[in-house]
Structure formats: C-alpha cells, structure tokens
Short mmCIF file of C-alpha atoms in Angstrom, two decimals:
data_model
loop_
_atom_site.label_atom_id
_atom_site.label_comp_id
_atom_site.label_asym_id
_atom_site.label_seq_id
_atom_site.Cartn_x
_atom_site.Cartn_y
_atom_site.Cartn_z
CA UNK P 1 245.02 143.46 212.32
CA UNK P 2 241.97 141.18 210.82
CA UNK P 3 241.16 138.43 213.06
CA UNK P 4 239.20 135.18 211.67
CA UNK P 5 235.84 137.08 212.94
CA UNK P 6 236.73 140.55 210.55
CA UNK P 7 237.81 137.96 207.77
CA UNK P 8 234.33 136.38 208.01
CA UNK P 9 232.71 139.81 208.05
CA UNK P 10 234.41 140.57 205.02
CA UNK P 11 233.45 137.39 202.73
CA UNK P 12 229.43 138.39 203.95
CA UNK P 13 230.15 141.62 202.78
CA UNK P 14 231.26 140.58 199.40
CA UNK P 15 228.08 138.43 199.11
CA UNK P 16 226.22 141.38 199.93
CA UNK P 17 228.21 143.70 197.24
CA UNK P 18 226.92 141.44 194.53
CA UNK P 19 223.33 142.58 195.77
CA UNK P 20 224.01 145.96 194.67
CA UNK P 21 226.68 145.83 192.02
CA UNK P 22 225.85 145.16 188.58
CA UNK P 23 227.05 142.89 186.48
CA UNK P 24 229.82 145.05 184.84
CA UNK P 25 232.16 144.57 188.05
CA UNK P 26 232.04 141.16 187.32
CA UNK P 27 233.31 140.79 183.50
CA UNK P 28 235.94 138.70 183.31
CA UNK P 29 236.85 139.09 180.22
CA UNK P 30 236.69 142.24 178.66
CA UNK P 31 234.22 145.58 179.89
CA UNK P 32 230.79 146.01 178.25
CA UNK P 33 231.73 149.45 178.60
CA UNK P 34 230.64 152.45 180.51
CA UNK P 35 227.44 153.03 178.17
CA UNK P 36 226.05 149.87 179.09
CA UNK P 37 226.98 149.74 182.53
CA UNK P 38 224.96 152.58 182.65
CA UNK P 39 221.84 151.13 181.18
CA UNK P 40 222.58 148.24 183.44
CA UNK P 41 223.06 150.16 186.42
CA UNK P 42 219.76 151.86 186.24
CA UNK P 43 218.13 148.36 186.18
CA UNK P 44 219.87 146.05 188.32
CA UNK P 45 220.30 147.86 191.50
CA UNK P 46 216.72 149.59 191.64
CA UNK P 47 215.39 146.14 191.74
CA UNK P 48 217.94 144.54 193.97
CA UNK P 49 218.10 147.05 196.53
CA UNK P 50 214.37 146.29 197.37
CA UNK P 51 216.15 143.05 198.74
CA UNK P 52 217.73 144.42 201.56
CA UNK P 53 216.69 143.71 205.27
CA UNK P 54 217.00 145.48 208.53
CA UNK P 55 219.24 142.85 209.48
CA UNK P 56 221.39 143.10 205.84
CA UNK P 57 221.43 147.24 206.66
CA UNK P 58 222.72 146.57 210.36
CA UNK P 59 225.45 144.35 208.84
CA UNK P 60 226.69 147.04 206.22
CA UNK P 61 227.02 149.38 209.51
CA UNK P 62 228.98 146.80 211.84
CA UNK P 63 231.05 145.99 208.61
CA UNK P 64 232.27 149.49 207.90
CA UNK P 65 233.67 149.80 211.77
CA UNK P 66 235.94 147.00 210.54
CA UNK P 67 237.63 149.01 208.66
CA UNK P 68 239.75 150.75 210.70
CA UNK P 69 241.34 154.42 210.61
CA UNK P 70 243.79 155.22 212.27
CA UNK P 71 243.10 158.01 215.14
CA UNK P 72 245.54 160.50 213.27
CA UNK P 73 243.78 160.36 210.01
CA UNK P 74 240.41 160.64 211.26
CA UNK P 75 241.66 164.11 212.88
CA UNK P 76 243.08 164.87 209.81
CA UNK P 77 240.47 164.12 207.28
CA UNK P 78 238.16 165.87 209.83
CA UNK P 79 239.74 169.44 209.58
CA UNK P 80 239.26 168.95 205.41
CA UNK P 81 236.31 170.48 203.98
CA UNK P 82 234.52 167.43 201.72
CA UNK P 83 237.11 164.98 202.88
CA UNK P 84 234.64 162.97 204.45
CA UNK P 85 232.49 161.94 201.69
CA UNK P 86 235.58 160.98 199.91
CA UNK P 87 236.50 158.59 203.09
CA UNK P 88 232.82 157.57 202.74
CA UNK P 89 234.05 156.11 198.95
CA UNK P 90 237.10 154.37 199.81
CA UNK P 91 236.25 152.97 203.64
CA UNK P 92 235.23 149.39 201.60
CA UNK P 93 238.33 149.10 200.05
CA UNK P 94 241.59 148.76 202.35
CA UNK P 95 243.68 149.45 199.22
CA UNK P 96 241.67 152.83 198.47
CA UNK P 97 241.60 153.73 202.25
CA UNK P 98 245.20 153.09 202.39
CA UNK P 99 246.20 155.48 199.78
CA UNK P 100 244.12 158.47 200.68
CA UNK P 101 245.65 157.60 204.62
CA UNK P 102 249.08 158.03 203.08
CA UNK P 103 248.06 161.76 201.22
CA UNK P 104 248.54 159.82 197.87
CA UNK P 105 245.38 161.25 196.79
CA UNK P 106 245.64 164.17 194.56
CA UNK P 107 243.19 166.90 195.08
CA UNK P 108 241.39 168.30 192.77
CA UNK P 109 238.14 170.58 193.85
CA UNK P 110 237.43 172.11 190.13
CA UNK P 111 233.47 173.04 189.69
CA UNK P 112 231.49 174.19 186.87
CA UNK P 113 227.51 175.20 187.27
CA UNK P 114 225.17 175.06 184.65
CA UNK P 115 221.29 175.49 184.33
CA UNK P 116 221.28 175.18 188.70
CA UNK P 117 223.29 171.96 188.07
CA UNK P 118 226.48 171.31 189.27
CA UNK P 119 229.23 168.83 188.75
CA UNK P 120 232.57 169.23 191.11
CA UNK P 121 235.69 167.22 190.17
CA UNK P 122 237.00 166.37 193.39
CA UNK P 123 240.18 164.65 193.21
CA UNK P 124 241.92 161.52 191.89
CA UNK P 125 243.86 158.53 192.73
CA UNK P 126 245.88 157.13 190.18
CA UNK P 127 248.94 154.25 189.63
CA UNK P 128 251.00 153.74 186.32
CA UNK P 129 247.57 150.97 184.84
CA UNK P 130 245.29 153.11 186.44
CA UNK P 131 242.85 156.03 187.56
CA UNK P 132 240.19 156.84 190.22
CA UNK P 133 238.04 159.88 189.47
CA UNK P 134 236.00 161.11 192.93
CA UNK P 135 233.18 163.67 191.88
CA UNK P 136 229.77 165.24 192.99
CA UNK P 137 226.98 165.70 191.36
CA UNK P 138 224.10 168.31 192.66
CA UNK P 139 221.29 167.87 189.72
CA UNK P 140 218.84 169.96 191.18
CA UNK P 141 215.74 168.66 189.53
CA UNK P 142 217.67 167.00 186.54
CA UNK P 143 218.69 163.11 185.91
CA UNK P 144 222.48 162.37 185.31
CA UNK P 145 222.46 160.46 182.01
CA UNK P 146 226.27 160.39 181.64
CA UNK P 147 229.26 160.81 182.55
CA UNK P 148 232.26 160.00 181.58
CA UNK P 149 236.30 160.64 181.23
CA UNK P 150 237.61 161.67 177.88
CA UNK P 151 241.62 162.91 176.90
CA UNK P 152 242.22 166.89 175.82
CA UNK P 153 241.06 165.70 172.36
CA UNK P 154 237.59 164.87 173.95
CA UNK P 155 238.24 161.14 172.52
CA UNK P 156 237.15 158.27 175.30
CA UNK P 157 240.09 156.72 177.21
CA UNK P 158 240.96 153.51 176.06
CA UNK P 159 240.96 151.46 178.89
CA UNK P 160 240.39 147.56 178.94
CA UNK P 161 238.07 148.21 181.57
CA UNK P 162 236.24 150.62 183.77
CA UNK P 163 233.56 150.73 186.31
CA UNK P 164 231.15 153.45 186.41
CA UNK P 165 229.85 154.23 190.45
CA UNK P 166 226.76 155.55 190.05
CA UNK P 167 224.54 156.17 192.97
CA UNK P 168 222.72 152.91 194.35
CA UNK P 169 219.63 154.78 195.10
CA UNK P 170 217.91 155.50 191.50
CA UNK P 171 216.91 159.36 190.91
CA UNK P 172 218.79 160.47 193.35
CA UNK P 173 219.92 164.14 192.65
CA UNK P 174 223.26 164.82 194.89
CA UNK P 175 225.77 162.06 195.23
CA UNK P 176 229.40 161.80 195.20
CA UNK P 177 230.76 158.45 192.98
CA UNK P 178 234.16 158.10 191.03
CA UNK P 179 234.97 156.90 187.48
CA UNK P 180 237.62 154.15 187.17
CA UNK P 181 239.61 153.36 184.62
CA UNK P 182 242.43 150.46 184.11
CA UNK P 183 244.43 150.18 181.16
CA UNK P 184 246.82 147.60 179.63
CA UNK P 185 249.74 149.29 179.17
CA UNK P 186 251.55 152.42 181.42
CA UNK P 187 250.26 155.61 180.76
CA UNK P 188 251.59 158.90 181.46
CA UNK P 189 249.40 161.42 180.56
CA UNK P 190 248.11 163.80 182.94
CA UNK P 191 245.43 166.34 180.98
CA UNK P 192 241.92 165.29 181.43
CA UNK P 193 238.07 166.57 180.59
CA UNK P 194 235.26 164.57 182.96
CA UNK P 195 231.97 165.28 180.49
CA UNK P 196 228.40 164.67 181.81
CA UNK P 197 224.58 165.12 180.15
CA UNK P 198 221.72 165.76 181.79
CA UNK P 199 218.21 166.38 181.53
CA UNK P 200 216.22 169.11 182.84
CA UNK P 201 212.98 170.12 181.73
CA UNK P 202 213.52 167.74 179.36
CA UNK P 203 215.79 169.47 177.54
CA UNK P 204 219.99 168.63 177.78
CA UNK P 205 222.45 169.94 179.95
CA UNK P 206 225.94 169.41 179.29
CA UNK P 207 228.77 169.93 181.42
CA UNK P 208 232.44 169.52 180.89
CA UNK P 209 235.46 169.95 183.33
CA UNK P 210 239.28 170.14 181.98
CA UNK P 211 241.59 168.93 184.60
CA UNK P 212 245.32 167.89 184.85
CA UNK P 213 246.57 165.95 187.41
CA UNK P 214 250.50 166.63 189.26
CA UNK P 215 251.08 163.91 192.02
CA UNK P 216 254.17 161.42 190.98
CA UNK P 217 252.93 158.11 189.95
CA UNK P 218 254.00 155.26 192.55
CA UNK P 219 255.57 152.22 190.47
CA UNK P 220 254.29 149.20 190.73
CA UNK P 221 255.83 146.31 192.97
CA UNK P 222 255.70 142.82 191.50
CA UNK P 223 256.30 139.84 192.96
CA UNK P 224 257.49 136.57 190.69
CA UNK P 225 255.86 133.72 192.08
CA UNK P 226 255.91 130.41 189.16
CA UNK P 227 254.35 127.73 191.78
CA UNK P 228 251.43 125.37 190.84
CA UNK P 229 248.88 125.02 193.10
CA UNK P 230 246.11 121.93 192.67
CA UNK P 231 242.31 121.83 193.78
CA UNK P 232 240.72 118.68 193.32
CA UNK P 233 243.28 117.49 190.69
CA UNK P 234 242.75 120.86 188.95
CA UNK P 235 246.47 122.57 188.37
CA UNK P 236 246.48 126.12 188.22
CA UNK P 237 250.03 128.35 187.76
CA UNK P 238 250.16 131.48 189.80
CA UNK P 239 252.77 133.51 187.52
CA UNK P 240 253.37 136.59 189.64
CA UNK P 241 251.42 139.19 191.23
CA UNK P 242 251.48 142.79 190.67
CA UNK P 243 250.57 145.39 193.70
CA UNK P 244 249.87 148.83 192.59
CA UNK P 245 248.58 152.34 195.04
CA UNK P 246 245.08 150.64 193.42
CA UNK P 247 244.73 147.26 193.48
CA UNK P 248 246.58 143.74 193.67
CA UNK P 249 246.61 141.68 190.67
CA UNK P 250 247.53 137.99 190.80
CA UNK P 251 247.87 136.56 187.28
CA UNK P 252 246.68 132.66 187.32
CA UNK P 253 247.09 130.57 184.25
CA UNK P 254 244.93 127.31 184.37
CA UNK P 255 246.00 123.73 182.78
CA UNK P 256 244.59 123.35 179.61
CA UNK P 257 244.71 119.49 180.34
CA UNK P 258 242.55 120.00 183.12
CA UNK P 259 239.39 118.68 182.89
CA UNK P 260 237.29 121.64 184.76
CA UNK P 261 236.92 125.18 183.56
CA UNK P 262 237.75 127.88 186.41
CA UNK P 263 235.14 130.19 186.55
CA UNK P 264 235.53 132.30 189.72
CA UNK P 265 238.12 132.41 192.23
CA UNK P 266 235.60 133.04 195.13
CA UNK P 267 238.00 133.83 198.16
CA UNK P 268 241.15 133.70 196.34
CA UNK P 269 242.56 136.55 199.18
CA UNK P 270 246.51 137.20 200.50
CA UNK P 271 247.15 137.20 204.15
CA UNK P 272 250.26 138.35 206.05
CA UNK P 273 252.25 136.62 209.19
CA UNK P 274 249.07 137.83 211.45
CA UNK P 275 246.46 136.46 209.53
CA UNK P 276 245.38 140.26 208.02
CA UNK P 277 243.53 139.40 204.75
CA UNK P 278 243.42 141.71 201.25
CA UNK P 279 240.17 140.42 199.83
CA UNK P 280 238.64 140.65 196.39
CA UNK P 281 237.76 144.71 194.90
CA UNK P 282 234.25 145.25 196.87
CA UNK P 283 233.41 147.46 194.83
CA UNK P 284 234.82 147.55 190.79
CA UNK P 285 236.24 145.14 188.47
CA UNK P 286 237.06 141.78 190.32
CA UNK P 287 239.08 140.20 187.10
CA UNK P 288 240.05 140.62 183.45
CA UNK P 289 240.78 138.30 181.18
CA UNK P 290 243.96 137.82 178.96
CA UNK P 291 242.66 134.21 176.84
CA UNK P 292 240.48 130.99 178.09
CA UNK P 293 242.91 130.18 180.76
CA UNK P 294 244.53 132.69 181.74
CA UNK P 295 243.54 135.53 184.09
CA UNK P 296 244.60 138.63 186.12
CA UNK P 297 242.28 138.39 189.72
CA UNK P 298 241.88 141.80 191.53
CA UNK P 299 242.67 141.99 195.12
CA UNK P 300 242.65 144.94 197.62
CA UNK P 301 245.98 147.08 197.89
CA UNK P 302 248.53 146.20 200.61
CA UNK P 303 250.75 148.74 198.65
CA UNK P 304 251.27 150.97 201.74
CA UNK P 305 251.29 148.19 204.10
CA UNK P 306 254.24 146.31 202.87
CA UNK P 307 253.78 143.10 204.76
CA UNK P 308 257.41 141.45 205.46
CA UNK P 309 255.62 137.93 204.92
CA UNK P 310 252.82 136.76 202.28
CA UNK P 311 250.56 133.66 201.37
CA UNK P 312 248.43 133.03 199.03
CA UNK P 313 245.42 131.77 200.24
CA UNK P 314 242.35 129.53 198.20
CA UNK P 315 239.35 127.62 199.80
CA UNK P 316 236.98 127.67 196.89
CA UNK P 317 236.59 128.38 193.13
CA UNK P 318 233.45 127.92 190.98
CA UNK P 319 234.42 125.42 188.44
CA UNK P 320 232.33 122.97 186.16
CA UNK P 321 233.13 120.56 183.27
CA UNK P 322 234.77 122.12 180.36
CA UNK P 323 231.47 120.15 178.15
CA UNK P 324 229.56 122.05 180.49
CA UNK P 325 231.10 125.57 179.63
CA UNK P 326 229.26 127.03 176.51
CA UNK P 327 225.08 127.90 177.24
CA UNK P 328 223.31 127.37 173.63
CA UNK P 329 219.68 129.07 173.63
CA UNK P 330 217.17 129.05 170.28
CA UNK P 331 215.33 131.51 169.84
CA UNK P 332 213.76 130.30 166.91
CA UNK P 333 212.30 127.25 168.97
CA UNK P 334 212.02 129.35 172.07
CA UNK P 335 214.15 126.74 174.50
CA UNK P 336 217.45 125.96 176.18
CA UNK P 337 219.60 123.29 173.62
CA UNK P 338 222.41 123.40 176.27
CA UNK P 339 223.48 124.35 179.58
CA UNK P 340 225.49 122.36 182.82
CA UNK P 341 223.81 119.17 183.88
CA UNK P 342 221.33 119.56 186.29
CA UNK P 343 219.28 121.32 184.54
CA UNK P 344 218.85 124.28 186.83
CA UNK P 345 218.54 126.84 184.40
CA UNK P 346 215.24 127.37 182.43
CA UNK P 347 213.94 129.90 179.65
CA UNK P 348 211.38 132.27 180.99
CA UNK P 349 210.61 134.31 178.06
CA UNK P 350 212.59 135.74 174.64
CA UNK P 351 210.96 138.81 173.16
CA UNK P 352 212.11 141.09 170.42
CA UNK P 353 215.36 142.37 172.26
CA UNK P 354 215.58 140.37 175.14
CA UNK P 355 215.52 136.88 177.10
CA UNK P 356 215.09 136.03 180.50
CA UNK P 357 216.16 132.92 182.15
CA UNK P 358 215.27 131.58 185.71
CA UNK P 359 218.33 130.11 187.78
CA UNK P 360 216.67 127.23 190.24
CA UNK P 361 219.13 127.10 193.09
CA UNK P 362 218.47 126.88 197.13
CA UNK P 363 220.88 129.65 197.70
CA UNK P 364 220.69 132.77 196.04
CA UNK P 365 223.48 133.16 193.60
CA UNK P 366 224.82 137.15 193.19
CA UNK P 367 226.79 136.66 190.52
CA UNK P 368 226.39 137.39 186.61
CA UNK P 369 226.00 134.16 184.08
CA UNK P 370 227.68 135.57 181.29
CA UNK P 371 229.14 138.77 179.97
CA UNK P 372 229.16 137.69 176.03
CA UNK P 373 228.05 135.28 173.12
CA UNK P 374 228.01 134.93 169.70
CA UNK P 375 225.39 134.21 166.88
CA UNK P 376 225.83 130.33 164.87
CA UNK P 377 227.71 132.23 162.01
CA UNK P 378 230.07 133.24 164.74
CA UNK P 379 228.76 137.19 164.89
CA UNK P 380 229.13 138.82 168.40
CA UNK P 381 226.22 139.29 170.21
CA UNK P 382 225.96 143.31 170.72
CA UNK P 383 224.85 143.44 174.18
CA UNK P 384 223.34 146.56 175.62
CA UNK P 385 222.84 145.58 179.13
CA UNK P 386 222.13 142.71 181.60
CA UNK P 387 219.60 143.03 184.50
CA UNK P 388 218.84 140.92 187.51
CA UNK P 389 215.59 140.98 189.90
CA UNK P 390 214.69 140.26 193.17
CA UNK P 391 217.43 137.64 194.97
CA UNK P 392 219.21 137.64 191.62
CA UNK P 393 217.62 134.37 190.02
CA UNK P 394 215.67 136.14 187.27
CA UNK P 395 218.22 137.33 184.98
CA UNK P 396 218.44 138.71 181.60
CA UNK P 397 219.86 139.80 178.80
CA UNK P 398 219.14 142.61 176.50
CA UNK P 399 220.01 143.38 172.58
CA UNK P 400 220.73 146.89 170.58
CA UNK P 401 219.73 144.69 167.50
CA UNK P 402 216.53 142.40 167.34
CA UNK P 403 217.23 138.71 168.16
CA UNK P 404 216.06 137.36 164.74
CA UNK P 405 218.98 139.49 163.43
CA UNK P 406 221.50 137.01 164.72
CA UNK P 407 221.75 133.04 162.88
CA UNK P 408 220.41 130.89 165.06
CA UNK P 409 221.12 129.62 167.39
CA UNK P 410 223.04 131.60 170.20
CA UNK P 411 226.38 130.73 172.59
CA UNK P 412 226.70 132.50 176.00
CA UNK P 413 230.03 130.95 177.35
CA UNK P 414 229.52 131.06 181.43
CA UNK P 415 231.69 132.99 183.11
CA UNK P 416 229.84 132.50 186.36
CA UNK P 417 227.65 129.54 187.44
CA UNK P 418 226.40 127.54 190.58
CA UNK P 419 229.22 124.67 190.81
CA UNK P 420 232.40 124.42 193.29
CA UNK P 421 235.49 122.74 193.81
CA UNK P 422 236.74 122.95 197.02
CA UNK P 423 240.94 122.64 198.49
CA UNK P 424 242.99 124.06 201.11
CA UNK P 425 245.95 126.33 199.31
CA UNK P 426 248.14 128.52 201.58
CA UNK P 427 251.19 129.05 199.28
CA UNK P 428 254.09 131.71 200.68
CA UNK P 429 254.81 134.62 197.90
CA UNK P 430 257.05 136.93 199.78
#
C-alpha cells in the first residue's frame, strides 16, 4: 500500500509531468484536438525538457520503483516478447498498470512496412467511454508527422477528447506511445484503421493499419455520492463518480452563488481504509468540462482493486474571483485591458499569428492559462497551438488566422492561474 512518503512522491511527480506534458492534457473544457496537440507537442516539450536536472532525472527513477508490480507479473510480462515497453507506458498510471496486471489488455501485434519505415499496432486497452492504442514507430531516417485513429470508413473518431503520446525527445526515430480516445456516450464498435504520414527524403510516406479489437468490454462501476463539500465558504456538489478499466471520473458541480471560480482541483485524489491514494491521470486528460460549473475530474483506476472503503480527499484547488475570470488582451493597442489583480501577468510581444505573455510568479507554475477565447463580436478564436519555454512562465498562443482578423479586442477565460484556496475535505463514498 501507499504510505504518506509514496503519496508525497506522487504529488512531485505530477508537478514534474506538467514539465513535459503539453497543454492539451490539461483542457478542461473541450480538446484542441489531436492536430494541434501535435503542433503543440513539437514545441512545448523540446523546450521544457531542457529544464530537467540530475536531481529531477534521479527523482523520475526513485518514483517509478513506487509503483509496484507484483512478483508474478513481472515473471509474466518477462516471458512476453515487447511486453516490456508496453509496462514501460502504463508503470505511471496505477489504473493502466492495473489493467494490463489483470490480462485486460487486448493484444494486438499487426505491422505494416513501408519505404524502411515501420509502424506496429501493438495492442489496446479499452472501457465502454474509452480506448488506449499502444504502438511503435521505427522511422528509419523519416519524421512522424501524424498519426491518428480513424473508423472502417477512414472518418476521425469522434471523441470529446484525446491525447496524442508522442515521444518527449523531439526527432526521435523509434518509440513506442499510444493514442487515447474518450467519448461521451458508450460505444461498441470494434473495427479500427490507425493512419500515420511521414516524411522521408522529403517526400510522404503513408501508412495505414486495419484492426478489430475482441476482448469483452468491462462495465463501468458508479458510485452515487450527492454530498456538498465547502472550502473556504466555497460549496461544491460531488454528484457521483464513475470508475472505469481506464480511469476514475468524479463529476463536481460548483455553486453558482459562490463567489470564486474553481479552476483546478490540484490534489483532488481517493484513498482507501490504508491510506493508498488514486491520484490525478499523470499522463492524459486530467478533466473535461460539461458547462461553467460543472466538471468531470480524472483520477487513476482502482477498477481492479475494489477497495471495500473510500474517501474523497481535497487539500487545495486553484480558485480566484469570478471578476477575475475572463483575460481581455488588445491587440490593436498592444496591452493587457484585464487580467486577476496583482498584476502578475504582462504582454511580451503580439505578432501576426501569435502573442506571448510573461507570468511573474516565485514558483514556477506548470500549468496552461487558457485553452480558448473569443473575438469582441463573439467569434471563436481558432487556435492552432499553445507553447511554453523554459520553467513554463513564457507562454503563448498561436493563430491559423492573422490576429487583425478577429474584432478587437480578445477574451481568454482562465482555466488555470496562480491563486489557491485551501480546506481539509475527507468525505466517505463507499
């Protein structure tokens, strides 16, 4: 079981996630989408990874011995050709772990070569909202441009959000990732293609894999809860929570009286009888969002576990004034009209198709600002991708159309920013 020192282990780790994942794991309220998660991708974690210290790099190793496999599975997983690398995927995630431990992950091991390139489906995990897609790549002298999952009828899933895992290390040419998908409704079908481009030579290589997948689907378990919580006079209604093979999800629905807007639930985490946690998705999408106060929050699976007693457990949520809520930026005039008092954001530079704002904190602050905005006419904002450098306080924010396109001026609600209320919830669910 997780004792308080593995528990503390695993909130640095988070902290250290948001180093390397882009912003895309953290929208809240609806995907930006695999094609710009992609653009994003490329960005964001070739600059951040230059962050990383011998002392960060000894921490991710003393982390992953945390999470524990059993003695049985490691001699299992050892006698299986490639199993390894798929261990290597899920060993952040107890939920992931936990389902591969319990042979709920479905094998695959389809290849097709092309131009010395080759792409290997490997298997898949999948629940009745959702599906994990575990391939390699070997691009032998090409660049993966993309990849992606697509029904018999080569049209796009579509999911209400997915996560894209491509390889931290930019230009690397062999790598195993996954695709994930999660979707808002069931879905049963079980024919799939995984298509990918690449470049070589420059010239493009495409490659695409039919696959159909035979493993019963595990139903979902979900637990009615209806109890109001408070943090610093701020009520919030945890409704029920859902626990799929995947993922936890614990819908929240805020007051609208209340006089804070919820941005993140930072450590929002369930423990059982012996204090063993299920954390926030390390790796993926943390949170969705179904209107302005209301919320489904991602938590590692305890699916297999099946804990005879559960809490609920809250420390610490980023909140600020609901005034403070809505970032207003002119490009016209070049300058910041609004943002949280305090001041701590300011306006680096806007150019044709992009803007770039400087976050002034003492700690360094991993998470993403905003995910969306409209123009003054009320147009969305068509956002191609968002990009952070070095400790994550230069940040911006990059068109498809050219900023003078859009009626000044422009609203970013925040979905993310430096402010916290603090409490002490432990609330039984089961």
């Amino acid at each position: 079981m997780f004792n308080k020192e593995e528990e503390i282990l695993l909130e640095e780790k988070k902290k250290l996630d948001e180093l390397t994942i882009p912003f895309d794991k953290l929208d809240r309220e609806i995907s930006l989408g695999l094609e710009r998660g992609k653009k994003e991708k490329a960005r964001s974690k070739h600059k951040r990874i230059m962050t990383y210290t011998a002392a960060a790099i000894l921490f991710i190793t003393i982390f992953l011995g945390a999470i524990r496999i059993s003695p049985a599975f490691a001699n299992y997983a050892a006698n299986i050709p490639g199993m390894e690398k798929i261990i290597e995927l899920v060993q952040e995630d107890k939920g992931q772990l936990a389902a591969v431990e319990n042979k709920y992950y479905e094998k695959i091991n389809i290849f097709e070569k092309r131009n010395g390139i080759t792409l290997k489906i490997d298997g898949a995990i999948r629940d009745e909202e959702g599906l994990i897609v575990f391939y390699t790549v070997d691009a032998k002298g090409a660049d993966l441009k993309d990849i992606n999952l697509k029904f018999p009828d080569k049209k796009e899933l579509a999911s209400r959000s997915s996560y894209e895992g491509f390889p931290v290390e930019e230009g690397k040419k062999k790598f195993s990732s996954t695709l994930e998908y999660f979707f808002d409704e069931p879905f049963n079908e079980k024919d799939f293609y995984v298509e990918a481009s690449f470049i070589k030579d420059n010239q493009k290589v495409e490659i695409s894999i039919p696959f159909s997948l035979t493993k019963n689907i595990q139903k979902n378990k979900v637990l009615p809860v209806n109890k109001k919580i408070m943090v610093e006079e701020q009520e919030i209604n945890i409704v029920d929570i859902t626990i799929s093979p995947l993922r936890i999800a614990v819908h929240v629905k805020q007051n609208p009286k209340n006089t804070k807007k919820i941005l993140e639930y930072t450590d929002l985490r369930l423990i059982d009888k012996n204090g063993e946690a299920w954390t926030m998705i390390p790796n993926g999408i943390t949170a969705s969002g179904m209107d302005s106060d209301e919320q489904l929050i991602y938590l590692q699976s305890n699916y297999f576990q099946e804990p005879e007693e559960l809490y609920l457990v809250l420390n610490k949520l980023q909140a600020i004034d609901k005034e403070d809520e809505m970032l207003k930026i002119s490009w016209k005039q070049k300058k910041i009209l609004k943002q949280p008092k305090g001041d701590l954001l300011t306006l680096k530079y806007i150019r044709k198709k992009e803007i770039a704002l400087q976050l002034h904190v003492e700690k360094t602050f991993h998470y993403g600002l905003f995910s969306s905005g409209t123009a003054s006419d009320g147009k969305e904002l068509d956002i191609s991708s968002m990009w952070t450098e070095g400790s994550g306080d230069l940040m911006g924010i990059e068109f498809n159309e050219p900023i003078n396109t859009y009626k000044d001026p422009l609203s970013l609600p925040l979905s993310s920013f430096p402010s916290w209320i603090e409490g002490d919830v432990k609330l039984r669910v089961k």
